[in-house]
XYZ file of C-alpha atoms in Angstrom:
608
model
C 136.906 61.665 68.935
C 136.992 62.351 72.672
C 136.301 65.942 73.727
C 139.495 67.917 74.181
C 140.197 69.684 77.450
C 139.179 73.334 77.572
C 141.398 76.230 78.482
C 140.606 77.582 81.946
C 139.240 80.800 80.440
C 136.540 78.734 78.727
C 135.177 77.338 82.023
C 132.157 79.203 83.443
C 132.829 81.111 86.683
C 130.138 79.193 88.581
C 132.263 76.051 88.232
C 135.456 77.657 89.536
C 136.349 78.130 93.171
C 135.994 81.642 94.562
C 139.439 82.512 95.886
C 138.313 86.050 96.765
C 137.326 84.580 100.143
C 141.081 84.259 100.714
C 142.466 87.243 98.765
C 140.607 89.553 96.399
C 143.233 89.029 93.727
C 146.968 88.591 93.198
C 147.461 92.260 94.077
C 145.928 91.774 97.532
C 148.203 88.782 98.027
C 151.199 90.939 97.101
C 150.154 93.584 99.621
C 149.876 91.009 102.401
C 153.277 89.638 101.489
C 154.775 93.074 102.218
C 153.819 92.639 105.891
C 155.205 89.141 106.166
C 158.731 90.210 107.099
C 157.467 92.206 110.071
C 155.815 89.145 111.582
C 158.962 87.100 111.010
C 161.037 89.755 112.773
C 158.565 89.944 115.650
C 158.738 86.186 116.269
C 162.525 86.162 115.844
C 162.912 88.958 118.420
C 162.235 86.473 121.215
C 165.453 84.587 120.587
C 167.347 84.301 123.885
C 164.245 85.209 125.920
C 162.389 81.897 126.122
C 163.165 81.147 129.741
C 159.795 81.709 131.427
C 156.081 81.207 130.801
C 155.382 84.877 130.051
C 157.911 85.197 127.225
C 157.146 81.749 125.862
C 153.443 82.719 125.692
C 154.289 85.950 123.862
C 156.490 84.062 121.423
C 153.852 81.403 120.784
C 151.245 84.083 120.084
C 153.625 85.776 117.632
C 154.483 82.473 115.964
C 150.798 81.565 115.645
C 150.037 84.897 113.972
C 152.968 84.347 111.622
C 151.795 80.817 110.792
C 148.288 82.061 110.025
C 149.566 84.631 107.560
C 151.984 82.153 106.036
C 149.208 79.591 105.699
C 146.967 82.080 103.887
C 149.706 83.229 101.524
C 150.853 79.700 100.824
C 147.357 78.319 100.282
C 146.429 81.045 97.799
C 149.618 80.536 95.799
C 149.171 76.768 95.831
C 145.544 76.980 94.723
C 146.385 79.436 91.961
C 149.187 77.181 90.742
C 146.838 74.199 90.734
C 144.410 75.994 88.410
C 146.928 75.892 85.558
C 150.404 74.554 86.284
C 151.653 76.210 83.077
C 150.884 79.755 84.243
C 154.092 81.605 85.059
C 152.422 84.176 87.330
C 151.042 81.442 89.591
C 154.362 79.606 89.577
C 156.034 82.843 90.651
C 153.621 83.303 93.575
C 154.293 79.757 94.730
C 158.066 79.985 94.380
C 158.217 83.280 96.266
C 156.086 82.186 99.198
C 157.994 78.921 99.425
C 161.159 80.973 99.741
C 159.533 83.094 102.465
C 158.364 79.938 104.191
C 161.960 78.727 104.402
C 162.938 82.174 105.726
C 160.277 81.938 108.449
C 161.310 78.420 109.437
C 164.932 79.505 109.667
C 164.082 82.613 111.685
C 162.060 80.647 114.244
C 164.213 77.507 114.309
C 165.740 78.688 117.608
C 162.502 78.383 119.563
C 162.042 74.665 120.191
C 165.695 73.999 121.069
C 165.772 77.062 123.311
C 162.685 76.014 125.245
C 163.942 72.449 125.518
C 167.248 73.662 126.987
C 165.351 74.440 130.190
C 166.006 71.913 132.932
C 163.348 69.264 133.499
C 161.847 70.895 136.606
C 161.590 74.358 135.010
C 160.232 72.952 131.760
C 157.504 71.048 133.593
C 156.558 74.127 135.645
C 156.412 76.289 132.497
C 154.231 73.772 130.661
C 151.764 73.709 133.559
C 151.647 77.493 134.006
C 148.112 78.912 133.479
C 149.594 81.436 131.020
C 150.193 78.549 128.620
C 146.811 76.857 129.067
C 145.882 77.634 125.445
C 149.060 75.868 124.318
C 148.861 72.833 126.595
C 148.839 70.206 123.841
C 151.507 71.897 121.650
C 153.741 72.109 124.733
C 153.097 68.442 125.545
C 154.159 67.479 122.021
C 157.207 69.715 122.201
C 158.437 68.212 125.467
C 157.983 64.745 123.965
C 160.378 65.750 121.160
C 163.206 66.783 123.483
C 165.421 63.790 122.640
C 165.088 64.474 118.909
C 165.532 68.231 118.836
C 168.902 69.587 117.755
C 170.677 72.685 118.989
C 169.390 76.062 117.791
C 172.230 76.538 115.233
C 171.710 72.989 113.944
C 167.955 73.474 113.609
C 168.521 76.750 111.753
C 171.002 75.097 109.421
C 168.596 72.233 108.715
C 165.729 74.652 108.127
C 167.859 76.547 105.633
C 167.881 73.523 103.378
C 164.072 73.556 103.121
C 163.908 74.535 99.448
C 166.701 72.142 98.561
C 164.930 69.282 100.330
C 161.710 70.101 98.463
C 163.428 70.054 95.069
C 162.852 66.332 94.344
C 159.113 66.660 94.988
C 158.826 69.859 92.950
C 160.850 68.412 90.061
C 158.702 65.271 89.941
C 155.495 67.308 90.183
C 156.469 69.682 87.392
C 157.582 66.805 85.190
C 154.364 64.896 85.800
C 151.833 67.740 85.691
C 153.339 70.323 83.365
C 156.003 68.811 81.105
C 155.026 65.228 80.292
C 153.071 64.740 77.077
C 151.507 61.420 76.106
C 150.851 60.185 72.597
C 147.202 59.990 71.562
C 145.833 56.475 71.157
C 143.217 54.639 69.126
C 139.932 53.400 70.499
C 138.184 50.232 69.357
C 136.816 51.988 66.274
C 140.158 53.444 65.243
C 139.463 56.987 66.435
C 142.195 59.090 68.032
C 141.816 59.816 71.757
C 143.864 62.282 73.797
C 145.748 60.817 76.771
C 146.567 63.089 79.730
C 147.299 62.743 83.404
C 143.813 64.109 84.135
C 141.838 61.715 81.923
C 143.952 58.560 82.263
C 141.813 56.891 84.951
C 138.677 57.840 83.017
C 140.093 56.065 79.952
C 140.961 53.064 82.120
C 137.297 52.984 83.195
C 136.038 52.708 79.604
C 134.093 49.668 78.385
C 136.277 49.755 75.264
C 139.086 47.300 76.048
C 141.100 48.369 73.005
C 141.012 51.963 74.268
C 141.971 50.863 77.787
C 144.953 48.885 76.540
C 146.168 51.555 74.132
C 145.789 54.332 76.717
C 147.661 52.172 79.234
C 150.513 51.603 76.773
C 150.655 55.292 75.779
C 150.612 56.488 79.378
C 153.387 54.244 80.612
C 155.406 54.790 77.458
C 155.544 58.403 78.615
C 156.844 57.295 81.993
C 159.347 54.902 80.424
C 161.067 57.845 78.726
C 161.505 59.572 82.107
C 161.797 56.641 84.503
C 165.437 57.283 85.421
C 164.599 60.890 86.238
C 161.730 59.780 88.473
C 164.042 57.276 90.171
C 166.535 60.070 90.854
C 163.891 62.424 92.275
C 162.406 59.707 94.477
C 165.840 58.587 95.658
C 166.558 62.190 96.624
C 163.378 62.327 98.690
C 164.148 59.033 100.460
C 167.766 59.973 101.169
C 166.694 63.309 102.602
C 164.341 61.508 104.996
C 167.043 59.027 106.011
C 169.587 61.792 106.608
C 167.215 63.827 108.754
C 166.196 60.773 110.768
C 169.836 59.984 111.500
C 170.540 63.594 112.461
C 167.586 63.546 114.863
C 168.641 60.269 116.481
C 165.902 58.044 115.109
C 166.548 54.444 114.147
C 164.843 54.949 110.780
C 162.936 57.486 108.717
C 159.733 55.546 109.321
C 160.221 55.820 113.073
C 160.716 59.576 112.713
C 157.557 60.179 110.679
C 155.302 58.057 112.873
C 156.787 59.534 116.059
C 155.968 63.117 115.099
C 152.318 62.177 114.631
C 152.143 60.329 117.938
C 151.485 56.982 116.244
C 153.353 53.821 117.300
C 155.124 51.946 114.488
C 153.114 48.936 115.612
C 150.043 50.471 113.923
C 151.890 50.391 110.595
C 152.998 46.794 111.086
C 149.541 45.673 112.265
C 148.026 47.129 109.095
C 150.355 45.198 106.802
C 149.894 41.988 108.790
C 146.095 42.251 108.725
C 145.910 42.993 105.015
C 148.231 40.136 104.193
C 146.014 37.872 106.313
C 143.060 38.845 104.121
C 144.883 38.482 100.775
C 142.593 35.585 99.733
C 139.665 38.042 99.692
C 141.478 40.235 97.152
C 142.305 37.205 95.043
C 138.564 36.367 95.076
C 137.786 39.860 93.825
C 140.337 39.580 91.027
C 138.769 36.261 89.970
C 135.280 37.814 90.070
C 136.435 40.707 87.921
C 137.967 38.300 85.409
C 134.749 36.254 85.310
C 132.426 39.246 84.868
C 134.559 40.800 82.144
C 134.632 37.467 80.338
C 138.329 37.675 79.466
C 140.821 34.848 79.123
C 143.495 36.984 80.775
C 142.922 39.824 83.234
C 145.457 42.600 82.682
C 146.231 45.673 84.738
C 144.288 47.807 82.260
C 141.197 45.750 83.158
C 141.238 46.652 86.861
C 139.128 49.815 86.481
C 136.817 48.528 83.743
C 133.067 48.602 84.527
C 131.686 45.221 85.596
C 128.152 45.897 84.359
C 126.241 48.250 82.113
C 125.146 50.278 85.114
C 128.612 51.717 85.652
C 128.417 53.611 82.353
C 125.720 55.863 83.796
C 126.878 59.462 84.004
C 125.767 62.350 86.190
C 125.619 66.102 85.807
C 127.293 68.232 88.434
C 123.909 69.379 89.863
C 122.922 65.709 90.179
C 126.221 64.983 91.910
C 125.614 67.768 94.428
C 122.186 66.388 95.315
C 123.566 62.858 95.610
C 126.149 64.071 98.124
C 123.540 66.010 100.099
C 121.307 62.931 100.235
C 124.231 60.755 101.314
C 125.216 62.911 104.294
C 121.654 63.257 105.600
C 122.326 60.635 108.348
C 124.961 63.026 109.779
C 122.311 65.548 110.758
C 120.804 68.855 109.688
C 123.734 71.033 110.765
C 126.238 68.980 108.779
C 124.014 69.082 105.707
C 123.605 72.859 105.896
C 127.356 73.408 105.819
C 127.768 71.029 102.877
C 125.095 72.984 100.993
C 126.906 76.196 101.886
C 130.067 74.792 100.330
C 128.273 74.087 97.058
C 126.509 77.447 96.971
C 129.537 79.552 97.880
C 131.864 77.993 95.291
C 134.324 76.165 97.474
C 134.828 73.753 94.565
C 136.827 74.023 91.343
C 134.785 71.516 89.404
C 135.978 70.587 85.931
C 139.350 69.670 84.385
C 141.062 72.192 82.126
C 144.329 72.300 80.273
C 147.258 72.540 82.656
C 145.119 71.925 85.735
C 146.615 69.736 88.407
C 145.250 66.209 88.221
C 143.392 64.365 90.945
C 141.532 66.055 93.761
C 142.227 67.624 97.145
C 140.807 69.816 99.890
C 142.879 72.759 101.087
C 142.038 75.659 103.311
C 143.338 77.728 106.195
C 142.073 78.749 109.599
C 140.883 82.028 108.046
C 139.491 80.726 104.751
C 136.848 78.328 103.572
C 138.134 74.796 102.887
C 138.519 74.756 99.096
C 138.172 71.647 96.934
C 139.926 70.875 93.666
C 138.199 68.262 91.544
C 138.366 67.076 87.950
C 134.708 66.123 87.596
C 133.881 64.065 84.483
C 130.416 62.781 85.401
C 131.245 59.227 86.442
C 130.158 57.626 89.693
C 133.790 57.830 90.738
C 133.697 61.596 90.143
C 130.618 61.897 92.348
C 132.333 59.822 95.012
C 135.386 62.085 94.790
C 133.215 65.149 95.475
C 131.793 63.388 98.541
C 135.309 62.390 99.623
C 136.821 65.862 99.383
C 133.757 67.433 101.006
C 134.437 65.146 103.960
C 137.915 66.641 104.281
C 136.470 70.128 104.032
C 133.859 69.400 106.687
C 136.559 68.079 109.017
C 138.442 71.337 108.504
C 135.261 73.363 108.999
C 134.380 71.697 112.304
C 137.969 71.865 113.561
C 138.392 75.543 112.735
C 135.103 76.467 114.390
C 135.806 74.526 117.592
C 139.525 74.976 118.203
C 142.063 77.745 118.627
C 144.367 78.049 115.593
C 147.250 76.266 117.327
C 144.987 73.246 117.955
C 142.891 73.240 114.778
C 145.091 71.437 112.263
C 144.403 67.724 112.457
C 147.097 65.203 111.622
C 147.295 63.340 108.351
C 146.706 60.133 110.302
C 143.054 61.032 110.955
C 142.546 63.144 107.826
C 141.087 60.399 105.643
C 138.441 59.296 108.136
C 135.951 62.073 107.392
C 136.417 61.800 103.644
C 135.846 58.060 103.593
C 132.822 58.239 105.891
C 131.183 60.432 103.248
C 132.138 58.014 100.459
C 130.737 55.032 102.352
C 127.508 56.854 103.165
C 127.139 57.712 99.475
C 127.446 54.086 98.392
C 125.138 52.855 101.162
C 122.536 55.463 100.145
C 122.706 54.473 96.495
C 122.494 50.768 97.358
C 119.441 51.348 99.532
C 117.583 52.865 96.560
C 118.797 50.426 93.896
C 116.820 47.419 92.680
C 118.179 46.908 89.167
C 120.682 43.996 89.317
C 123.186 45.505 86.890
C 123.141 48.919 88.540
C 123.475 47.260 91.930
C 126.486 45.330 90.652
C 128.024 48.624 89.547
C 127.517 50.061 93.037
C 128.894 46.965 94.739
C 131.883 47.220 92.435
C 132.346 50.855 93.473
C 132.318 49.732 97.109
C 134.771 46.920 96.406
C 136.981 49.325 94.474
C 137.066 51.570 97.529
C 138.452 48.733 99.607
C 140.814 47.655 96.839
C 142.141 51.146 96.224
C 142.242 52.430 99.779
C 143.004 49.437 101.975
C 144.788 46.883 99.816
C 146.472 49.225 97.346
C 147.536 51.847 99.897
C 148.897 49.122 102.161
C 150.866 47.823 99.192
C 152.176 51.369 98.735
C 153.059 51.391 102.442
C 155.108 48.222 101.985
C 156.815 49.775 98.973
C 157.780 52.826 101.031
C 158.892 50.752 103.991
C 161.176 48.644 101.811
C 162.460 51.509 99.641
C 163.452 53.543 102.699
C 165.037 50.456 104.294
C 167.036 49.876 101.097
C 168.381 53.428 101.228
C 169.223 53.090 104.912
C 171.192 49.937 104.098
C 173.109 51.869 101.461
C 171.466 50.164 98.476
C 170.912 52.114 95.250
C 167.348 53.189 94.488
C 167.776 52.792 90.750
C 164.865 52.565 88.337
C 165.540 48.835 87.977
C 165.528 48.225 91.727
C 162.343 50.245 92.295
C 160.615 48.589 89.344
C 161.501 45.119 90.633
C 160.276 45.918 94.142
C 157.004 47.321 92.850
C 156.386 44.377 90.524
C 156.904 41.855 93.324
C 154.362 43.626 95.510
C 151.802 43.811 92.691
C 152.132 40.069 92.188
C 151.743 39.382 95.909
C 148.787 41.719 96.456
C 146.718 40.846 93.374
C 147.476 37.157 93.041
C 147.872 34.642 90.214
C 144.811 35.628 88.161
C 146.260 39.014 87.199
C 148.656 39.230 84.251
C 151.311 41.739 85.330
C 152.338 43.663 82.231
C 155.851 45.103 82.172
C 154.418 48.646 82.159
C 153.049 48.077 85.664
C 156.591 48.035 87.047
C 156.733 51.819 86.566
C 153.493 52.713 88.329
C 155.324 53.786 91.475
C 156.623 56.809 89.524
C 153.128 58.272 89.142
C 152.282 58.220 92.879
C 152.874 61.785 94.172
C 152.202 60.821 97.796
C 155.507 58.941 97.903
C 157.149 62.380 98.131
C 155.445 62.828 101.504
C 157.084 59.869 103.250
C 154.914 57.412 105.167
C 151.686 59.155 104.264
C 149.882 56.473 102.278
C 149.403 53.919 105.073
C 147.136 56.438 106.747
C 144.635 56.079 103.917
C 144.220 52.413 104.829
C 143.971 52.952 108.593
C 141.599 55.890 108.076
C 139.437 53.874 105.678
C 139.159 51.118 108.243
C 138.192 53.631 110.931
C 135.675 55.185 108.534
C 134.026 51.817 107.910
C 133.516 51.480 111.670
C 132.091 55.013 111.922
C 129.747 54.781 108.937
C 128.443 51.387 110.050
C 127.782 52.821 113.526
C 126.059 55.958 112.159
C 123.696 53.906 110.005
C 122.991 51.356 112.750
C 122.816 53.592 115.843
C 121.813 57.014 114.524
C 122.112 60.049 116.801
C 124.442 58.588 119.501
C 127.012 57.615 116.868
C 126.574 60.920 115.006
C 127.200 62.883 118.197
C 130.443 60.976 118.839
C 131.556 61.432 115.243
C 130.931 65.201 115.184
C 132.846 65.430 118.468
C 135.758 63.719 116.731
C 135.574 66.170 113.790
C 135.661 69.086 116.229
C 138.824 67.925 118.006
C 141.097 69.132 115.195
C 144.656 68.524 116.324
C 144.073 68.972 120.037
C 144.926 65.380 121.024
C 147.057 62.492 119.822
C 145.343 60.888 116.816
C 144.692 57.504 118.413
C 143.025 59.250 121.347
C 140.885 61.360 118.990
C 139.688 58.249 117.174
C 138.600 56.718 120.460
C 136.076 59.590 120.729
C 134.571 58.231 117.502
C 134.511 54.708 118.955
C 137.544 53.348 117.073
C 140.671 51.881 118.706
C 143.481 51.627 116.163
C 145.868 50.593 118.895
C 144.680 47.101 117.959
C 144.212 45.352 114.626
C 140.471 44.904 115.285
C 139.260 47.856 113.113
C 141.407 46.680 110.170
C 140.124 43.115 110.477
C 136.513 44.330 110.792
C 136.844 46.496 107.674
C 138.241 43.608 105.650
C 135.468 41.350 106.920
C 133.035 43.975 105.562
C 134.886 43.741 102.244
C 134.272 39.989 102.311
C 130.530 40.480 102.923
C 130.219 42.961 100.042
C 132.158 40.531 97.865
C 129.791 37.703 98.885
C 126.828 39.756 97.653
C 128.625 40.688 94.428
C 129.433 37.033 93.698
C 125.834 35.980 94.369
C 124.508 38.804 92.220
C 126.906 37.845 89.434
C 125.456 34.325 89.471
C 121.916 35.773 89.404
C 122.694 38.019 86.441
C 124.357 35.133 84.634
C 121.330 32.914 85.280
C 118.917 35.580 83.995
C 121.018 35.956 80.858
C 120.913 32.186 80.306
C 117.124 32.172 80.676
C 116.811 34.930 78.064
C 119.083 33.028 75.689
C 116.898 29.935 76.062
């Protein structure tokens, strides 16, 4: 029988993150919260005074101090809640700071409209005043938003609905992470195996096809019983986005979300067009997977199955740490020292436990270390996840140490570049040391899975979002049936005729939490493509490429994202990086197909 998840109290301290670097304990958090209202009042006191550079500078300083405290309080509560989503004390911290967050947004909602009420000549003079030199880029972004900023009372009213607008996301998260229970399933030998949100992908990676199928059926049976609820929560999220976009004079919710990140909608459309152009490469991969697994029909529960014996190899956490350190060696001594610091100073919450949030993420503040949540289970994918999240944390580290707080937070659009660079360097390092054909096939499969999951799959998600939001904007109902049908059509188009699309697959959209952050997922695909360009350059060029890349990491959020990427040598204003990444996918696939033939030939020789 599979090992049951431990309670958090049973996990050794060395494998838990050290949140004392943020607050000593919940009591210290409570004490800080007592001062929060004073900072809100201080920022709010500038209402009616934002008519000149001096007062605008004072307000911006007050707002930045408020945001730093809010960020610290919010991060601690969020991290505590993630440790065990069942814990009422942590839920209380999160609920209370979310309420205070809404209060702060309401109290400062006057500022942008008030500044933007200044006439064009005055506004330009204020923005160029030396007093606001430290806020040059935030002011540039603000002025850009003039046409989409409402009056002060309207902005305050909209801000007041913050908790209401977040309700669909919170309801879906609580249902998925805390309330849903899945029936245990049988493996190929008839043994019972626990199915949870945390171990589902691990079960789908098993060599035991009976276990994969039964876990798949159990998991989506759980979603089937709640699918109408998930449809309602997602519809609420989409309708909120559409309503806000209309109120802010955007043509669509997609236009609104891309505008605020300084990214043209053309980037989104170029991504979809490029990926669709390279669909035959994905169909080749599906056929290769079917061939290597030796199955008459390839089902969805076969998509994560290991393609060779090498993929069953497992790693201890100490081994994983060393693998990551070896992988990032091409990025220089300084980078490696900080990564080691992260491991030694317990930035990472390592293992799964009962109630722990599934998946993985990096989260930190300007004043804290960048923490990492993982659910490490010893697979190569788990090692890759550590490398991935450490990339996020290193991006945060470099940004926070190079930029003022108002310029440190990088946009989501560039966020996945650093994480994927680390993942790619890990795979390239492992491939460079690997001579065993079956192990090499496992590594090539890991590489191919990265492309499949991050470029093809996330682009498919992006199409799903684009069409779901368009449906809502046309007044069409986002019912479970409509969302299921849309998702199924895209699965069929993206994976091709060699994949049997089981009915359970229709409901997969309901388990994707990123859909509750509209138009987020396409950035995984664009970032992955940029990361391929960076990692290839680092390995081919060495120091010159490393210098450019570290410069990019240090920019934080001080420039528009497309301009920041140009510092790293990537121009996503064109489709060239997407095409180049997918051409790399084709080359890796070529090697995997050739290696598959070699392994097959060797097996035939042995049989003879």
